[in-house]
mmCIF file of C-alpha atoms and ligand atoms in Angstrom:
data_model
loop_
_atom_site.group_PDB
_atom_site.id
_atom_site.type_symbol
_atom_site.label_atom_id
_atom_site.label_comp_id
_atom_site.label_asym_id
_atom_site.label_seq_id
_atom_site.Cartn_x
_atom_site.Cartn_y
_atom_site.Cartn_z
ATOM 1 C CA UNK N 262 -11.830 26.514 11.825
ATOM 2 C CA UNK N 263 -13.504 28.413 14.706
ATOM 3 C CA UNK N 264 -15.905 31.394 14.151
ATOM 4 C CA UNK N 265 -13.341 33.688 15.648
ATOM 5 C CA UNK N 266 -10.649 32.414 13.166
ATOM 6 C CA UNK N 267 -13.115 32.942 10.254
ATOM 7 C CA UNK N 268 -13.780 36.390 11.397
ATOM 8 C CA UNK N 269 -10.057 37.209 11.754
ATOM 9 C CA UNK N 270 -9.387 35.813 8.220
ATOM 10 C CA UNK N 271 -12.188 37.819 6.716
ATOM 11 C CA UNK N 272 -11.001 41.013 8.592
ATOM 12 C CA UNK N 273 -7.508 40.470 7.305
ATOM 13 C CA UNK N 274 -8.651 39.810 3.734
ATOM 14 C CA UNK N 275 -10.740 43.132 3.963
ATOM 15 C CA UNK N 276 -7.595 45.089 4.706
ATOM 16 C CA UNK N 277 -5.626 43.407 1.937
ATOM 17 C CA UNK N 278 -8.522 43.720 -0.492
ATOM 18 C CA UNK N 279 -9.418 47.410 0.258
ATOM 19 C CA UNK N 280 -5.776 48.485 0.270
ATOM 20 C CA UNK N 281 -5.115 46.697 -3.027
ATOM 21 C CA UNK N 282 -8.129 48.303 -4.654
ATOM 22 C CA UNK N 283 -7.025 51.747 -3.524
ATOM 23 C CA UNK N 284 -3.548 51.185 -4.948
ATOM 24 C CA UNK N 285 -4.858 49.564 -8.107
ATOM 25 C CA UNK N 286 -6.778 52.801 -8.828
ATOM 26 C CA UNK N 287 -4.097 55.194 -7.624
ATOM 27 C CA UNK N 288 -1.194 53.442 -9.502
ATOM 28 C CA UNK N 289 -3.194 52.187 -12.501
ATOM 29 C CA UNK N 290 -1.853 48.640 -12.154
ATOM 30 C CA UNK N 291 -3.365 45.169 -12.060
ATOM 31 C CA UNK N 292 -4.844 43.849 -8.812
ATOM 32 C CA UNK N 293 -1.925 41.459 -8.388
ATOM 33 C CA UNK N 294 0.623 44.302 -8.630
ATOM 34 C CA UNK N 295 -1.365 46.435 -6.329
ATOM 35 C CA UNK N 296 -1.518 43.575 -3.791
ATOM 36 C CA UNK N 297 2.348 43.171 -3.920
ATOM 37 C CA UNK N 298 2.670 46.871 -3.362
ATOM 38 C CA UNK N 299 0.190 46.731 -0.438
ATOM 39 C CA UNK N 300 1.930 43.731 1.094
ATOM 40 C CA UNK N 301 5.286 45.403 0.959
ATOM 41 C CA UNK N 302 3.843 48.478 2.690
ATOM 42 C CA UNK N 303 2.413 46.251 5.375
ATOM 43 C CA UNK N 304 5.727 44.536 6.020
ATOM 44 C CA UNK N 305 7.786 47.708 5.802
ATOM 45 C CA UNK N 306 5.434 49.576 8.169
ATOM 46 C CA UNK N 307 5.122 52.604 5.895
ATOM 47 C CA UNK N 308 3.365 53.528 2.645
ATOM 48 C CA UNK N 309 5.724 53.751 -0.289
ATOM 49 C CA UNK N 310 5.151 57.022 -2.300
ATOM 50 C CA UNK N 311 6.849 57.546 -5.756
ATOM 51 C CA UNK N 312 6.337 60.752 -7.881
ATOM 52 C CA UNK N 313 3.471 61.812 -5.617
ATOM 53 C CA UNK N 314 1.641 58.545 -6.107
ATOM 54 C CA UNK N 315 -0.542 57.546 -4.180
ATOM 55 C CA UNK N 316 -1.596 60.923 -3.108
ATOM 56 C CA UNK N 317 -1.884 62.118 0.513
ATOM 57 C CA UNK N 318 -5.610 61.228 0.864
ATOM 58 C CA UNK N 319 -4.987 57.610 -0.339
ATOM 59 C CA UNK N 320 -1.858 57.424 1.922
ATOM 60 C CA UNK N 321 -3.949 58.302 4.931
ATOM 61 C CA UNK N 322 -6.678 55.790 3.930
ATOM 62 C CA UNK N 323 -4.040 53.100 3.520
ATOM 63 C CA UNK N 324 -2.448 54.012 6.908
ATOM 64 C CA UNK N 325 -5.962 53.586 8.559
ATOM 65 C CA UNK N 326 -6.310 50.102 7.037
ATOM 66 C CA UNK N 327 -2.763 48.974 7.912
ATOM 67 C CA UNK N 328 -3.163 50.232 11.533
ATOM 68 C CA UNK N 329 -6.302 48.170 12.018
ATOM 69 C CA UNK N 330 -4.308 44.856 11.938
ATOM 70 C CA UNK N 331 -2.013 43.524 14.587
ATOM 71 C CA UNK N 332 0.400 41.312 12.667
ATOM 72 C CA UNK N 333 1.969 39.984 15.828
ATOM 73 C CA UNK N 334 -1.379 38.684 17.050
ATOM 74 C CA UNK N 335 -2.382 36.848 13.825
ATOM 75 C CA UNK N 336 -1.487 33.147 13.504
ATOM 76 C CA UNK N 337 0.084 31.824 10.342
ATOM 77 C CA UNK N 338 -3.154 30.123 9.055
ATOM 78 C CA UNK N 339 -5.140 33.424 9.443
ATOM 79 C CA UNK N 340 -2.510 35.183 7.381
ATOM 80 C CA UNK N 341 -2.205 32.351 4.722
ATOM 81 C CA UNK N 342 -5.979 32.202 4.324
ATOM 82 C CA UNK N 343 -6.429 35.937 4.121
ATOM 83 C CA UNK N 344 -3.787 35.998 1.285
ATOM 84 C CA UNK N 345 -5.352 33.030 -0.404
ATOM 85 C CA UNK N 346 -8.713 34.916 -0.558
ATOM 86 C CA UNK N 347 -6.972 37.924 -2.013
ATOM 87 C CA UNK N 348 -5.088 35.744 -4.593
ATOM 88 C CA UNK N 349 -8.259 34.018 -5.586
ATOM 89 C CA UNK N 350 -9.615 37.480 -6.372
ATOM 90 C CA UNK N 351 -6.408 38.310 -8.299
ATOM 91 C CA UNK N 352 -6.674 35.236 -10.440
ATOM 92 C CA UNK N 353 -10.259 36.136 -11.365
ATOM 93 C CA UNK N 354 -9.736 39.974 -11.853
ATOM 94 C CA UNK N 355 -6.461 39.695 -13.785
ATOM 95 C CA UNK N 356 -7.548 36.492 -15.604
ATOM 96 C CA UNK N 357 -4.411 34.746 -14.590
ATOM 97 C CA UNK N 358 -3.638 31.596 -16.656
ATOM 98 C CA UNK N 359 -4.086 28.090 -15.112
ATOM 99 C CA UNK N 360 -0.345 27.267 -14.820
ATOM 100 C CA UNK N 361 0.116 30.387 -12.587
ATOM 101 C CA UNK N 362 -2.944 29.743 -10.282
ATOM 102 C CA UNK N 363 -2.441 29.000 -6.639
ATOM 103 C CA UNK N 364 -3.222 25.582 -5.263
ATOM 104 C CA UNK N 365 -6.333 25.780 -3.067
ATOM 105 C CA UNK N 366 -5.918 24.614 0.457
ATOM 106 C CA UNK N 367 -8.665 21.986 0.049
ATOM 107 C CA UNK N 368 -6.094 20.090 -2.170
ATOM 108 C CA UNK N 369 -3.109 21.133 -0.012
ATOM 109 C CA UNK N 370 -4.717 19.709 3.066
ATOM 110 C CA UNK N 371 -5.247 16.317 1.345
ATOM 111 C CA UNK N 372 -1.601 16.264 0.131
ATOM 112 C CA UNK N 373 -0.387 17.198 3.659
ATOM 113 C CA UNK N 374 -2.507 14.481 5.158
ATOM 114 C CA UNK N 375 -1.046 11.898 2.885
ATOM 115 C CA UNK N 376 2.486 12.755 4.004
ATOM 116 C CA UNK N 377 1.918 13.270 7.806
ATOM 117 C CA UNK N 378 2.655 9.584 8.509
ATOM 118 C CA UNK N 379 5.451 9.352 5.988
ATOM 119 C CA UNK N 380 7.917 11.927 7.320
ATOM 120 C CA UNK N 381 9.938 10.384 10.025
ATOM 121 C CA UNK N 382 9.970 11.778 13.516
ATOM 122 C CA UNK N 383 12.926 13.952 13.647
ATOM 123 C CA UNK N 384 13.639 17.392 15.128
ATOM 124 C CA UNK N 385 13.831 19.127 11.796
ATOM 125 C CA UNK N 386 12.025 18.560 8.573
ATOM 126 C CA UNK N 387 13.065 20.197 5.169
ATOM 127 C CA UNK N 388 10.801 20.499 2.301
ATOM 128 C CA UNK N 389 11.365 21.624 -1.326
ATOM 129 C CA UNK N 390 8.805 23.027 -3.727
ATOM 130 C CA UNK N 391 10.456 23.529 -7.142
ATOM 131 C CA UNK N 392 7.325 25.419 -8.519
ATOM 132 C CA UNK N 393 6.337 27.291 -5.349
ATOM 133 C CA UNK N 394 4.221 30.079 -6.985
ATOM 134 C CA UNK N 395 2.470 32.044 -4.206
ATOM 135 C CA UNK N 396 3.646 29.423 -1.575
ATOM 136 C CA UNK N 397 -0.004 28.643 -0.684
ATOM 137 C CA UNK N 398 0.457 24.885 -1.173
ATOM 138 C CA UNK N 399 3.898 24.893 0.504
ATOM 139 C CA UNK N 400 2.633 26.811 3.567
ATOM 140 C CA UNK N 401 -0.643 24.868 3.807
ATOM 141 C CA UNK N 402 1.460 21.731 4.216
ATOM 142 C CA UNK N 403 4.037 23.269 6.440
ATOM 143 C CA UNK N 404 1.428 24.673 8.867
ATOM 144 C CA UNK N 405 -0.377 21.181 8.888
ATOM 145 C CA UNK N 406 2.933 19.373 9.543
ATOM 146 C CA UNK N 407 3.944 21.715 12.228
ATOM 147 C CA UNK N 408 0.530 21.208 13.992
ATOM 148 C CA UNK N 409 0.614 17.459 13.628
ATOM 149 C CA UNK N 410 4.255 16.629 14.383
ATOM 150 C CA UNK N 411 5.346 19.610 16.298
ATOM 151 C CA UNK N 412 8.613 19.458 14.329
ATOM 152 C CA UNK N 413 10.607 22.427 13.184
ATOM 153 C CA UNK N 414 9.824 22.756 9.491
ATOM 154 C CA UNK N 415 11.947 24.703 6.930
ATOM 155 C CA UNK N 416 11.570 24.908 3.227
ATOM 156 C CA UNK N 417 13.182 26.035 -0.047
ATOM 157 C CA UNK N 418 10.726 27.359 -2.710
ATOM 158 C CA UNK N 419 11.783 28.004 -6.340
ATOM 159 C CA UNK N 420 9.886 29.738 -9.175
ATOM 160 C CA UNK N 421 10.806 31.538 -12.289
ATOM 161 C CA UNK N 422 7.877 34.040 -12.042
ATOM 162 C CA UNK N 423 8.907 37.155 -10.100
ATOM 163 C CA UNK N 424 5.373 38.401 -9.393
ATOM 164 C CA UNK N 425 4.316 35.037 -7.801
ATOM 165 C CA UNK N 426 7.509 34.908 -5.937
ATOM 166 C CA UNK N 427 6.859 38.390 -4.539
ATOM 167 C CA UNK N 428 3.519 37.053 -3.227
ATOM 168 C CA UNK N 429 5.290 34.091 -1.737
ATOM 169 C CA UNK N 430 7.802 36.453 -0.049
ATOM 170 C CA UNK N 431 4.978 38.501 1.456
ATOM 171 C CA UNK N 432 3.040 35.419 2.523
ATOM 172 C CA UNK N 433 5.995 33.620 4.105
ATOM 173 C CA UNK N 434 7.260 36.766 5.828
ATOM 174 C CA UNK N 435 3.901 37.540 7.345
ATOM 175 C CA UNK N 436 3.460 33.947 8.402
ATOM 176 C CA UNK N 437 7.033 33.946 9.844
ATOM 177 C CA UNK N 438 7.540 30.748 7.972
ATOM 178 C CA UNK N 439 11.196 29.512 7.633
ATOM 179 C CA UNK N 440 11.206 29.487 3.797
ATOM 180 C CA UNK N 441 14.066 30.455 1.490
ATOM 181 C CA UNK N 442 12.795 31.643 -1.872
ATOM 182 C CA UNK N 443 14.856 31.428 -5.040
ATOM 183 C CA UNK N 444 14.015 33.167 -8.290
ATOM 184 C CA UNK N 445 15.266 30.842 -10.972
ATOM 185 C CA UNK N 446 14.364 28.214 -13.584
ATOM 186 C CA UNK N 447 13.922 25.001 -11.497
ATOM 187 C CA UNK N 448 15.353 22.957 -14.418
ATOM 188 C CA UNK N 449 18.727 24.702 -14.174
ATOM 189 C CA UNK N 450 21.561 23.740 -11.818
ATOM 190 C CA UNK N 451 20.283 23.974 -8.207
ATOM 191 C CA UNK N 452 22.615 24.929 -5.394
ATOM 192 C CA UNK N 453 20.548 23.374 -2.715
ATOM 193 C CA UNK N 454 20.775 20.573 -0.176
ATOM 194 C CA UNK N 455 18.692 17.424 -0.585
ATOM 195 C CA UNK N 456 15.328 17.811 1.093
ATOM 196 C CA UNK N 457 13.426 15.227 3.369
ATOM 197 C CA UNK N 458 10.299 15.813 1.294
ATOM 198 C CA UNK N 459 9.321 17.420 -1.988
ATOM 199 C CA UNK N 460 5.843 18.796 -2.579
ATOM 200 C CA UNK N 461 4.660 20.522 -5.750
ATOM 201 C CA UNK N 462 1.697 21.543 -7.984
ATOM 202 C CA UNK N 463 3.593 21.172 -11.186
ATOM 203 C CA UNK N 464 3.163 23.488 -14.249
ATOM 204 C CA UNK N 465 1.837 21.581 -17.214
ATOM 205 C CA UNK N 466 2.959 21.875 -20.798
ATOM 206 C CA UNK N 467 6.024 22.105 -22.951
ATOM 207 C CA UNK N 468 9.447 23.411 -21.829
ATOM 208 C CA UNK N 469 10.746 25.636 -24.586
ATOM 209 C CA UNK N 470 14.551 25.252 -24.062
ATOM 210 C CA UNK N 471 15.382 21.827 -25.660
ATOM 211 C CA UNK N 472 19.223 22.179 -25.415
ATOM 212 C CA UNK N 473 19.098 22.796 -21.661
ATOM 213 C CA UNK N 474 17.420 19.437 -20.774
ATOM 214 C CA UNK N 475 19.414 16.978 -22.961
ATOM 215 C CA UNK N 476 20.800 15.371 -19.762
ATOM 216 C CA UNK N 477 17.320 14.585 -18.510
ATOM 217 C CA UNK N 478 16.035 11.025 -18.978
ATOM 218 C CA UNK N 479 12.509 12.347 -19.398
ATOM 219 C CA UNK N 480 13.283 14.688 -22.278
ATOM 220 C CA UNK N 481 11.410 14.130 -25.537
ATOM 221 C CA UNK N 482 13.023 12.238 -28.447
ATOM 222 C CA UNK N 483 12.189 15.130 -30.757
ATOM 223 C CA UNK N 484 10.707 18.556 -30.178
ATOM 224 C CA UNK N 485 9.883 20.095 -26.838
ATOM 225 C CA UNK N 486 9.678 18.071 -23.691
ATOM 226 C CA UNK N 487 6.936 18.109 -21.058
ATOM 227 C CA UNK N 488 7.875 20.493 -18.246
ATOM 228 C CA UNK N 489 5.950 18.431 -15.720
ATOM 229 C CA UNK N 490 7.910 15.316 -16.688
ATOM 230 C CA UNK N 491 11.251 17.187 -16.394
ATOM 231 C CA UNK N 492 10.287 18.731 -13.099
ATOM 232 C CA UNK N 493 9.447 15.303 -11.552
ATOM 233 C CA UNK N 494 12.819 14.006 -12.497
ATOM 234 C CA UNK N 495 14.583 17.182 -11.165
ATOM 235 C CA UNK N 496 12.595 17.191 -8.001
ATOM 236 C CA UNK N 497 13.300 13.631 -7.109
ATOM 237 C CA UNK N 498 17.092 14.372 -7.555
ATOM 238 C CA UNK N 499 16.905 16.766 -4.704
ATOM 239 C CA UNK N 500 15.086 14.668 -2.155
ATOM 240 C CA UNK N 501 17.113 12.404 0.132
ATOM 241 C CA UNK N 502 17.344 8.719 -0.755
ATOM 242 C CA UNK N 503 14.179 7.020 0.575
ATOM 243 C CA UNK N 504 12.494 10.380 0.691
ATOM 244 C CA UNK N 505 9.022 11.032 -0.653
ATOM 245 C CA UNK N 506 7.655 13.370 -3.330
ATOM 246 C CA UNK N 507 4.051 14.309 -3.435
ATOM 247 C CA UNK N 508 2.997 16.103 -6.690
ATOM 248 C CA UNK N 509 -0.178 17.393 -8.199
ATOM 249 C CA UNK N 510 -0.045 16.037 -11.782
ATOM 250 C CA UNK N 511 -2.527 15.678 -14.708
ATOM 251 C CA UNK N 512 -4.567 12.573 -14.299
ATOM 252 C CA UNK N 513 -3.552 11.598 -17.819
ATOM 253 C CA UNK N 514 0.192 11.566 -16.836
ATOM 254 C CA UNK N 515 0.730 7.937 -17.863
ATOM 255 C CA UNK N 516 -1.582 7.771 -20.802
ATOM 256 C CA UNK N 517 0.128 10.083 -23.358
ATOM 257 C CA UNK N 518 2.655 8.880 -25.873
ATOM 258 C CA UNK N 519 5.364 10.944 -24.126
ATOM 259 C CA UNK N 520 4.919 8.886 -20.966
ATOM 260 C CA UNK N 521 7.306 6.154 -22.237
ATOM 261 C CA UNK N 522 10.313 8.188 -21.253
ATOM 262 C CA UNK N 523 8.814 9.170 -17.941
ATOM 263 C CA UNK N 524 8.126 5.407 -17.095
ATOM 264 C CA UNK N 525 11.681 4.331 -17.950
ATOM 265 C CA UNK N 526 13.115 7.126 -15.820
ATOM 266 C CA UNK N 527 10.663 6.117 -12.964
ATOM 267 C CA UNK N 528 11.947 2.544 -12.997
ATOM 268 C CA UNK N 529 15.448 3.610 -12.339
ATOM 269 C CA UNK N 530 14.878 6.487 -9.857
ATOM 270 C CA UNK N 531 11.853 6.151 -7.752
ATOM 271 C CA UNK N 532 8.951 3.828 -6.562
ATOM 272 C CA UNK N 533 5.504 4.768 -7.662
ATOM 273 C CA UNK N 534 3.744 4.193 -4.405
ATOM 274 C CA UNK N 535 0.378 5.891 -5.112
ATOM 275 C CA UNK N 536 -1.767 7.660 -7.681
ATOM 276 C CA UNK N 537 -4.904 9.167 -6.390
ATOM 277 C CA UNK N 538 -7.395 10.969 -8.700
ATOM 278 C CA UNK N 539 -8.967 14.109 -7.191
ATOM 279 C CA UNK N 540 -12.760 14.286 -7.311
ATOM 280 C CA UNK N 541 -14.069 15.031 -10.760
ATOM 281 C CA UNK N 542 -16.414 17.752 -9.478
ATOM 282 C CA UNK N 543 -13.265 19.920 -8.825
ATOM 283 C CA UNK N 544 -12.568 20.291 -12.506
ATOM 284 C CA UNK N 545 -14.520 21.730 -15.374
ATOM 285 C CA UNK N 546 -13.266 19.313 -18.087
ATOM 286 C CA UNK N 547 -12.030 15.679 -17.957
ATOM 287 C CA UNK N 548 -8.768 16.739 -19.599
ATOM 288 C CA UNK N 549 -7.976 19.247 -16.869
ATOM 289 C CA UNK N 550 -8.545 16.632 -14.018
ATOM 290 C CA UNK N 551 -5.617 16.189 -11.643
ATOM 291 C CA UNK N 552 -4.212 13.532 -9.395
ATOM 292 C CA UNK N 553 -1.997 13.285 -6.456
ATOM 293 C CA UNK N 554 1.200 11.263 -7.366
ATOM 294 C CA UNK N 555 3.248 9.679 -4.534
ATOM 295 C CA UNK N 556 6.858 8.775 -5.372
ATOM 296 C CA UNK N 557 9.580 7.519 -3.133
ATOM 297 C CA UNK N 558 13.217 7.862 -4.134
ATOM 298 C CA UNK N 559 15.155 4.608 -4.231
ATOM 299 C CA UNK N 560 17.365 4.164 -1.178
ATOM 300 C CA UNK N 561 18.472 1.797 1.564
ATOM 301 C CA UNK N 562 15.713 -0.104 3.338
ATOM 302 C CA UNK N 563 12.987 1.182 1.032
ATOM 303 C CA UNK N 564 10.927 -0.932 -1.418
ATOM 304 C CA UNK N 565 7.976 -0.948 -3.607
ATOM 305 C CA UNK N 566 4.763 -1.292 -1.553
ATOM 306 C CA UNK N 567 3.107 -4.599 -2.066
ATOM 307 C CA UNK N 568 0.001 -2.865 -3.271
ATOM 308 C CA UNK N 569 0.303 0.434 -5.119
ATOM 309 C CA UNK N 570 -2.441 2.790 -3.850
ATOM 310 C CA UNK N 571 -4.559 3.585 -6.834
ATOM 311 C CA UNK N 572 -7.889 5.258 -6.371
ATOM 312 C CA UNK N 573 -10.212 8.098 -6.871
ATOM 313 C CA UNK N 574 -11.296 10.470 -4.039
ATOM 314 C CA UNK N 575 -14.983 10.804 -3.479
ATOM 315 C CA UNK N 576 -16.410 14.259 -3.636
ATOM 316 C CA UNK N 577 -15.119 16.509 -0.804
ATOM 317 C CA UNK N 578 -18.755 17.407 -0.189
ATOM 318 C CA UNK N 579 -19.678 13.754 0.658
ATOM 319 C CA UNK N 580 -18.208 13.733 4.115
ATOM 320 C CA UNK N 581 -19.065 10.094 4.963
ATOM 321 C CA UNK N 582 -17.422 8.712 1.764
ATOM 322 C CA UNK N 583 -14.471 11.036 2.164
ATOM 323 C CA UNK N 584 -13.833 9.873 5.731
ATOM 324 C CA UNK N 585 -14.096 6.238 4.659
ATOM 325 C CA UNK N 586 -11.566 6.828 1.866
ATOM 326 C CA UNK N 587 -9.085 8.579 4.116
ATOM 327 C CA UNK N 588 -9.426 5.621 6.586
ATOM 328 C CA UNK N 589 -8.499 3.191 3.723
ATOM 329 C CA UNK N 590 -5.490 5.403 2.787
ATOM 330 C CA UNK N 591 -4.225 5.513 6.468
ATOM 331 C CA UNK N 592 -4.628 1.781 6.662
ATOM 332 C CA UNK N 593 -2.712 1.263 3.430
ATOM 333 C CA UNK N 594 0.134 3.637 4.583
ATOM 334 C CA UNK N 595 0.491 1.941 7.974
ATOM 335 C CA UNK N 596 0.040 -1.698 6.953
ATOM 336 C CA UNK N 597 1.614 -1.774 3.551
ATOM 337 C CA UNK N 598 3.721 1.196 2.617
ATOM 338 C CA UNK N 599 5.462 1.670 6.038
ATOM 339 C CA UNK N 600 5.588 -2.040 6.873
ATOM 340 C CA UNK N 601 9.206 -3.327 6.828
HETATM 341 N N1 LIG Q 284 1.482 25.673 -5.595
HETATM 342 C C1 LIG Q 284 1.577 26.996 -6.101
HETATM 343 C C2 LIG Q 284 0.815 27.877 -5.183
HETATM 344 O O1 LIG Q 284 0.095 27.435 -4.301
HETATM 345 O O2 LIG Q 284 0.759 29.174 -5.496
HETATM 346 C C3 LIG Q 284 1.152 27.026 -7.543
HETATM 347 C C4 LIG Q 284 1.995 26.390 -8.517
HETATM 348 S S1 LIG Q 284 1.522 26.768 -10.180
HETATM 349 C C5 LIG Q 284 0.364 25.612 -10.565
HETATM 350 C C6 LIG Q 284 2.947 26.299 -11.084
HETATM 351 C C7 LIG Q 284 4.066 27.258 -10.921
HETATM 352 O O3 LIG Q 284 5.226 26.692 -11.720
HETATM 353 C C8 LIG Q 284 3.994 28.700 -11.359
HETATM 354 O O4 LIG Q 284 4.109 29.492 -10.255
HETATM 355 C C9 LIG Q 284 4.998 28.883 -12.413
HETATM 356 O O5 LIG Q 284 5.570 30.221 -12.388
HETATM 357 C C10 LIG Q 284 6.050 27.858 -11.995
HETATM 358 N N2 LIG Q 284 6.972 27.434 -13.089
HETATM 359 C C11 LIG Q 284 6.704 27.100 -14.393
HETATM 360 N N3 LIG Q 284 7.855 26.714 -15.004
HETATM 361 C C12 LIG Q 284 8.885 26.825 -14.135
HETATM 362 C C13 LIG Q 284 10.254 26.590 -14.139
HETATM 363 N N4 LIG Q 284 10.865 26.139 -15.250
HETATM 364 N N5 LIG Q 284 10.986 26.723 -13.076
HETATM 365 C C14 LIG Q 284 10.354 27.173 -11.953
HETATM 366 N N6 LIG Q 284 9.058 27.410 -11.763
HETATM 367 C C15 LIG Q 284 8.247 27.241 -12.897
#
């Protein structure tokens, strides 16, 4: 990132942050709700006032802040990164639980880099994220793919949390990203076309509605099923045959007693092409460590790679080791995974 781009991101974050702080105080809400109010003001081009709140002094302060940004001049990465900074503050201030936290772009970039060579050169690429949250992961990858392949990239994002989806709406609107957002349980019936690629940072834990998932092969034999197992199965139903799914999953995915059902579904539906553990120093505890899982849906002319890519990323801070690991990954993709 250039110094100019860093300055622009910081300036945009300052506007988002100061306006959110003003609204948080004036409306007595959480930082996240104040951010959503502020983002809507910015998009609508006027300050929403209800029952005399915020008062005229605050309205004037907000107008001054909004007038200092030129949305047409800002590129999508500046917008995304400014919003990412505000969301990181919201996560801290409002103590938002892990399953609702955004996916930082350090991880998104790595996931994007893994798929760059795997999405076929075509005029249009469609992506699905069934747990889109704030759309930070989705738009990190979309922006990266647009830069690398110059393709037209569109996406569908689904989430059952309306606050996070409001943030996704603000972010994708300001980035002018072609994303259709759907507020629903991603494990319900989805009226969407099959995508070329699925990406997702899956929520982890139990899914409470047992009767709704009896037709899933990954459902538990008794009691609640793991939502991350069910979502893997669901997501791979909505990618085209031969298409890839790249997911952020618990590193312990295949070492729990519940993984039996997951493995038997996997054998029938998709090839496990890679499982790459993220650096340990990104996580506070071993149980919370995550990995990137690369699946490919069964289809014509696709096969299990001769060597499954299993490994562990070195620390992102160790640039030399990191570059070496990426070079090995690219070599594996070109000379094994993509070899016919
Ligand atoms: N990648 C996202 C981002 O960058 O903001 C963060 C994803 S977060 C780790 C997991 C998301 O899954 C949360 O936004 C949560 O609301 C959503 N979620 C949990 N259960 C869901 C379900 N049954 N259907 C759809 N979304 C769900």
